[in-house]
CSV table of C-alpha atoms in Angstrom, one decimal:
chain,number,residue,atom,x,y,z
A,1,MET,CA,82.6,91.1,103.0
A,2,ILE,CA,85.3,91.4,105.6
A,3,LYS,CA,86.7,88.0,104.7
A,4,THR,CA,86.8,88.9,101.0
A,5,LEU,CA,88.6,92.2,101.9
A,6,THR,CA,91.2,90.3,103.9
A,7,ILE,CA,91.9,87.8,101.2
A,8,TYR,CA,92.1,90.6,98.6
A,9,LEU,CA,94.6,92.5,100.7
A,10,ILE,CA,96.8,89.4,101.3
A,11,LEU,CA,96.9,88.7,97.6
A,12,SER,CA,97.8,92.3,96.8
A,13,ILE,CA,100.7,92.3,99.3
A,14,LEU,CA,102.1,89.0,97.9
A,15,THR,CA,101.8,90.4,94.4
A,16,THR,CA,103.5,93.6,95.4
A,17,THR,CA,106.3,91.7,97.0
A,18,SER,CA,106.9,89.8,93.8
A,19,VAL,CA,107.1,93.1,91.8
A,20,PHE,CA,110.0,94.3,93.9
A,21,THR,CA,112.1,91.2,93.1
A,22,SER,CA,113.5,92.6,89.8
A,23,ASP,CA,115.4,95.9,89.0
A,24,ASP,CA,114.6,95.7,85.2
A,25,PHE,CA,111.1,97.1,85.3
A,26,VAL,CA,109.9,100.6,84.3
A,27,TYR,CA,107.4,102.1,86.8
A,28,ASP,CA,104.6,104.5,85.8
A,29,ILE,CA,102.4,106.7,87.9
A,30,TYR,CA,99.0,107.4,86.3
A,31,LEU,CA,96.2,109.8,87.1
A,32,ILE,CA,92.9,108.6,85.8
A,33,ILE,CA,89.9,110.9,85.8
A,34,SER,CA,86.3,109.8,85.1
A,35,GLY,CA,82.9,111.5,84.8
A,36,SER,CA,79.5,109.8,84.3
A,37,PRO,CA,75.8,109.8,84.8
A,38,THR,CA,74.6,107.2,87.4
A,39,PHE,CA,71.6,104.9,87.6
A,40,SER,CA,71.0,103.6,91.1
A,41,ILE,CA,68.7,100.9,92.4
A,42,PHE,CA,67.7,101.0,96.1
A,43,LYS,CA,66.8,97.8,97.9
A,44,ASP,CA,64.9,99.7,100.6
A,45,GLU,CA,63.0,103.0,100.6
A,46,ARG,CA,65.6,105.8,100.5
A,47,ILE,CA,63.0,108.1,102.0
A,48,PRO,CA,60.0,106.9,104.1
A,49,GLY,CA,56.9,106.9,101.9
A,50,LEU,CA,58.8,107.2,98.6
A,51,THR,CA,57.9,104.1,96.5
A,52,ASP,CA,60.3,104.7,93.6
A,53,LYS,CA,63.4,102.6,94.2
A,54,THR,CA,65.4,103.9,91.2
A,55,ALA,CA,67.3,107.2,90.9
A,56,PHE,CA,69.5,109.1,88.4
A,57,GLY,CA,72.5,111.2,89.4
A,58,TYR,CA,76.0,111.8,88.3
A,59,GLY,CA,79.6,111.4,89.5
A,60,PHE,CA,83.2,112.2,89.1
A,61,THR,CA,86.1,110.1,90.3
A,62,GLY,CA,89.9,110.2,90.2
A,63,ARG,CA,92.4,107.6,91.0
A,64,VAL,CA,96.2,107.6,91.2
A,65,MET,CA,97.8,104.3,90.1
A,66,TRP,CA,101.3,102.9,90.5
A,67,HIS,CA,101.9,100.7,87.5
A,68,PRO,CA,105.1,98.5,87.3
A,69,ASP,CA,105.9,97.0,83.9
A,70,ARG,CA,103.6,94.1,84.2
A,71,ASN,CA,99.8,93.5,84.3
A,72,LEU,CA,99.0,94.7,87.8
A,73,SER,CA,98.7,98.2,89.2
A,74,PHE,CA,97.8,99.5,92.6
A,75,GLY,CA,96.4,102.8,93.8
A,76,ILE,CA,93.8,104.9,95.6
A,77,MET,CA,90.5,106.3,94.4
A,78,SER,CA,88.2,109.1,95.6
A,79,GLY,CA,85.6,111.4,94.1
A,80,TYR,CA,82.1,112.6,94.4
A,81,LEU,CA,78.7,110.9,93.5
A,82,LEU,CA,75.2,112.2,93.6
A,83,LEU,CA,73.2,109.0,94.0
A,84,ALA,CA,69.7,110.5,94.5
A,85,ASN,CA,68.0,113.9,94.5
A,86,ASP,CA,64.3,114.0,95.4
A,87,GLU,CA,61.5,116.6,95.7
A,88,ILE,CA,58.9,115.7,98.2
A,89,GLU,CA,55.4,117.2,98.3
A,90,ILE,CA,54.2,117.8,101.9
A,91,LYS,CA,50.4,118.0,102.5
A,92,PRO,CA,49.2,121.1,104.4
A,93,GLN,CA,48.4,120.7,108.1
A,94,VAL,CA,45.5,123.1,107.9
A,95,ASN,CA,42.7,123.1,105.3
A,96,GLY,CA,43.2,125.9,102.8
A,97,ASP,CA,47.0,126.1,103.2
A,98,LYS,CA,49.1,125.4,100.1
A,99,PHE,CA,51.2,122.3,99.6
A,100,SER,CA,54.9,122.8,100.5
A,101,LYS,CA,57.9,121.0,99.2
A,102,ALA,CA,61.0,119.4,100.8
A,103,TYR,CA,64.2,118.4,99.1
A,104,ALA,CA,66.3,115.4,99.9
A,105,SER,CA,69.6,114.3,98.4
A,106,LEU,CA,72.1,111.5,98.9
A,107,HIS,CA,75.8,112.0,98.1
A,108,ALA,CA,78.8,109.6,98.4
A,109,VAL,CA,82.5,110.2,98.6
A,110,PRO,CA,84.7,107.0,98.0
A,111,LEU,CA,88.0,106.5,99.7
A,112,GLN,CA,89.1,103.1,98.3
A,113,PHE,CA,92.2,101.0,97.6
A,114,VAL,CA,92.2,99.8,94.0
A,115,VAL,CA,93.9,97.0,92.1
A,116,THR,CA,93.7,96.7,88.4
A,117,THR,CA,95.0,94.5,85.6
A,118,GLN,CA,95.5,95.8,82.1
A,119,LYS,CA,96.7,94.6,78.7
A,120,HIS,CA,96.5,96.0,75.1
A,121,GLY,CA,94.4,99.0,76.2
A,122,PHE,CA,91.9,96.9,78.2
A,123,GLU,CA,91.7,97.4,82.0
A,124,ALA,CA,89.6,95.7,84.7
A,125,GLY,CA,89.8,96.6,88.3
A,126,ILE,CA,88.3,96.4,91.8
A,127,GLY,CA,88.1,99.0,94.5
A,128,MET,CA,87.3,98.3,98.2
A,129,GLY,CA,87.0,100.6,101.1
A,130,PRO,CA,84.7,103.1,102.8
A,131,TYR,CA,82.2,105.4,101.2
A,132,ILE,CA,81.2,108.5,103.1
A,133,LEU,CA,77.4,108.8,102.6
A,134,ILE,CA,76.0,112.3,103.1
A,135,SER,CA,72.3,112.8,103.4
A,136,ASN,CA,70.7,116.3,103.1
A,137,ILE,CA,67.1,117.2,103.8
A,138,GLU,CA,66.0,120.8,103.1
A,139,TYR,CA,62.7,122.0,104.6
A,140,GLU,CA,62.8,125.5,106.1
A,141,THR,CA,66.2,124.5,107.4
A,142,ILE,CA,68.9,122.1,106.1
A,143,ALA,CA,69.6,118.9,108.1
A,144,THR,CA,72.7,116.9,107.2
A,145,SER,CA,73.9,113.5,108.4
A,146,ASN,CA,77.0,111.4,107.5
A,147,ARG,CA,77.7,107.7,107.6
A,148,ASN,CA,80.7,105.6,106.7
A,149,GLU,CA,79.9,102.4,104.8
A,150,LEU,CA,82.0,99.7,103.2
A,151,GLY,CA,81.6,99.6,99.4
A,152,LEU,CA,82.7,97.6,96.5
A,153,THR,CA,83.5,99.1,93.0
A,154,LEU,CA,84.1,97.1,89.9
A,155,PHE,CA,85.1,98.7,86.6
A,156,SER,CA,86.3,97.8,83.1
A,157,SER,CA,87.6,100.1,80.4
A,158,TYR,CA,89.3,100.4,77.1
A,159,THR,CA,91.5,103.3,76.3
A,160,PHE,CA,93.4,104.3,73.2
A,161,PRO,CA,96.3,106.8,73.0
A,162,LEU,CA,95.6,110.5,72.2
A,163,THR,CA,99.2,111.6,72.8
A,164,GLU,CA,102.3,110.0,74.2
A,165,GLN,CA,101.1,110.7,77.8
A,166,ILE,CA,97.3,110.8,77.5
A,167,ASP,CA,94.8,108.0,76.8
A,168,ILE,CA,91.1,108.3,76.6
A,169,GLY,CA,88.2,105.8,76.3
A,170,PRO,CA,84.9,104.4,77.7
A,171,GLU,CA,84.5,102.7,81.0
A,172,ILE,CA,81.7,100.9,82.7
A,173,ARG,CA,81.6,101.0,86.5
A,174,VAL,CA,79.4,99.2,89.0
A,175,LEU,CA,79.1,100.2,92.7
A,176,TYR,CA,77.6,98.2,95.5
A,177,LEU,CA,76.9,99.4,99.1
A,178,SER,CA,75.8,96.4,101.1
A,179,TYR,CA,74.3,98.1,104.2
A,180,ARG,CA,71.9,100.4,102.3
A,181,GLY,CA,71.5,97.9,99.5
A,182,ILE,CA,72.4,100.4,96.8
A,183,PHE,CA,73.5,99.2,93.4
A,184,SER,CA,74.7,101.8,90.9
A,185,ILE,CA,75.7,101.5,87.2
A,186,MET,CA,77.9,104.2,85.7
A,187,PRO,CA,78.7,104.4,82.0
A,188,THR,CA,81.9,106.5,82.1
A,189,PHE,CA,84.3,108.5,80.0
A,190,THR,CA,87.9,108.2,81.2
A,191,LEU,CA,91.0,110.2,80.7
A,192,ARG,CA,94.3,108.6,81.7
A,193,TYR,CA,97.5,110.7,82.1
A,194,ASN,CA,101.0,109.3,82.6
A,195,VAL,CA,102.3,111.6,85.3
A,196,TRP,CA,105.8,110.1,85.8
A,197,SER,CA,107.8,107.2,84.5
A,198,TYR,CA,111.0,106.0,86.3
């Protein structure tokens, strides 16, 4: 994963250098906002004793992209994802007591560098960088833990113009977190706004 990231960054720097070699280009700054349900598959148990390795959630992401007048664009992406939300039934410690419940959830916040290529409304991209994973367990009190994990995001979309500055369309997004073995699929609706052209 680290070798792939290094090669990816070197290629991006070389491409960026070539972009600056001409003064004839028009540069655009885009804000892209996406919202979607998520379907996640867990390689390992996300909670000890929980056998179900699939979960549903939702997510919202935004990315700011610098797009010179050629196929490549570069930017950063962040957002919020709910990967899993579980209700756990706890057996009583003493006979006659009622069952109690605990609640556990796993959230993710991406902070990624993104490179995309686009043509005729189609766009494909890759994001690499850390995800902040936030685990919450609620049982009488709330316990929270955080962990940074390297993640990979792949996405592909098709947008069509709504106005001169706004495009909308569908997007499919795939997320992979290698350490926890989490694989998520997100069918997404995307809004793309041209913030500035110069």
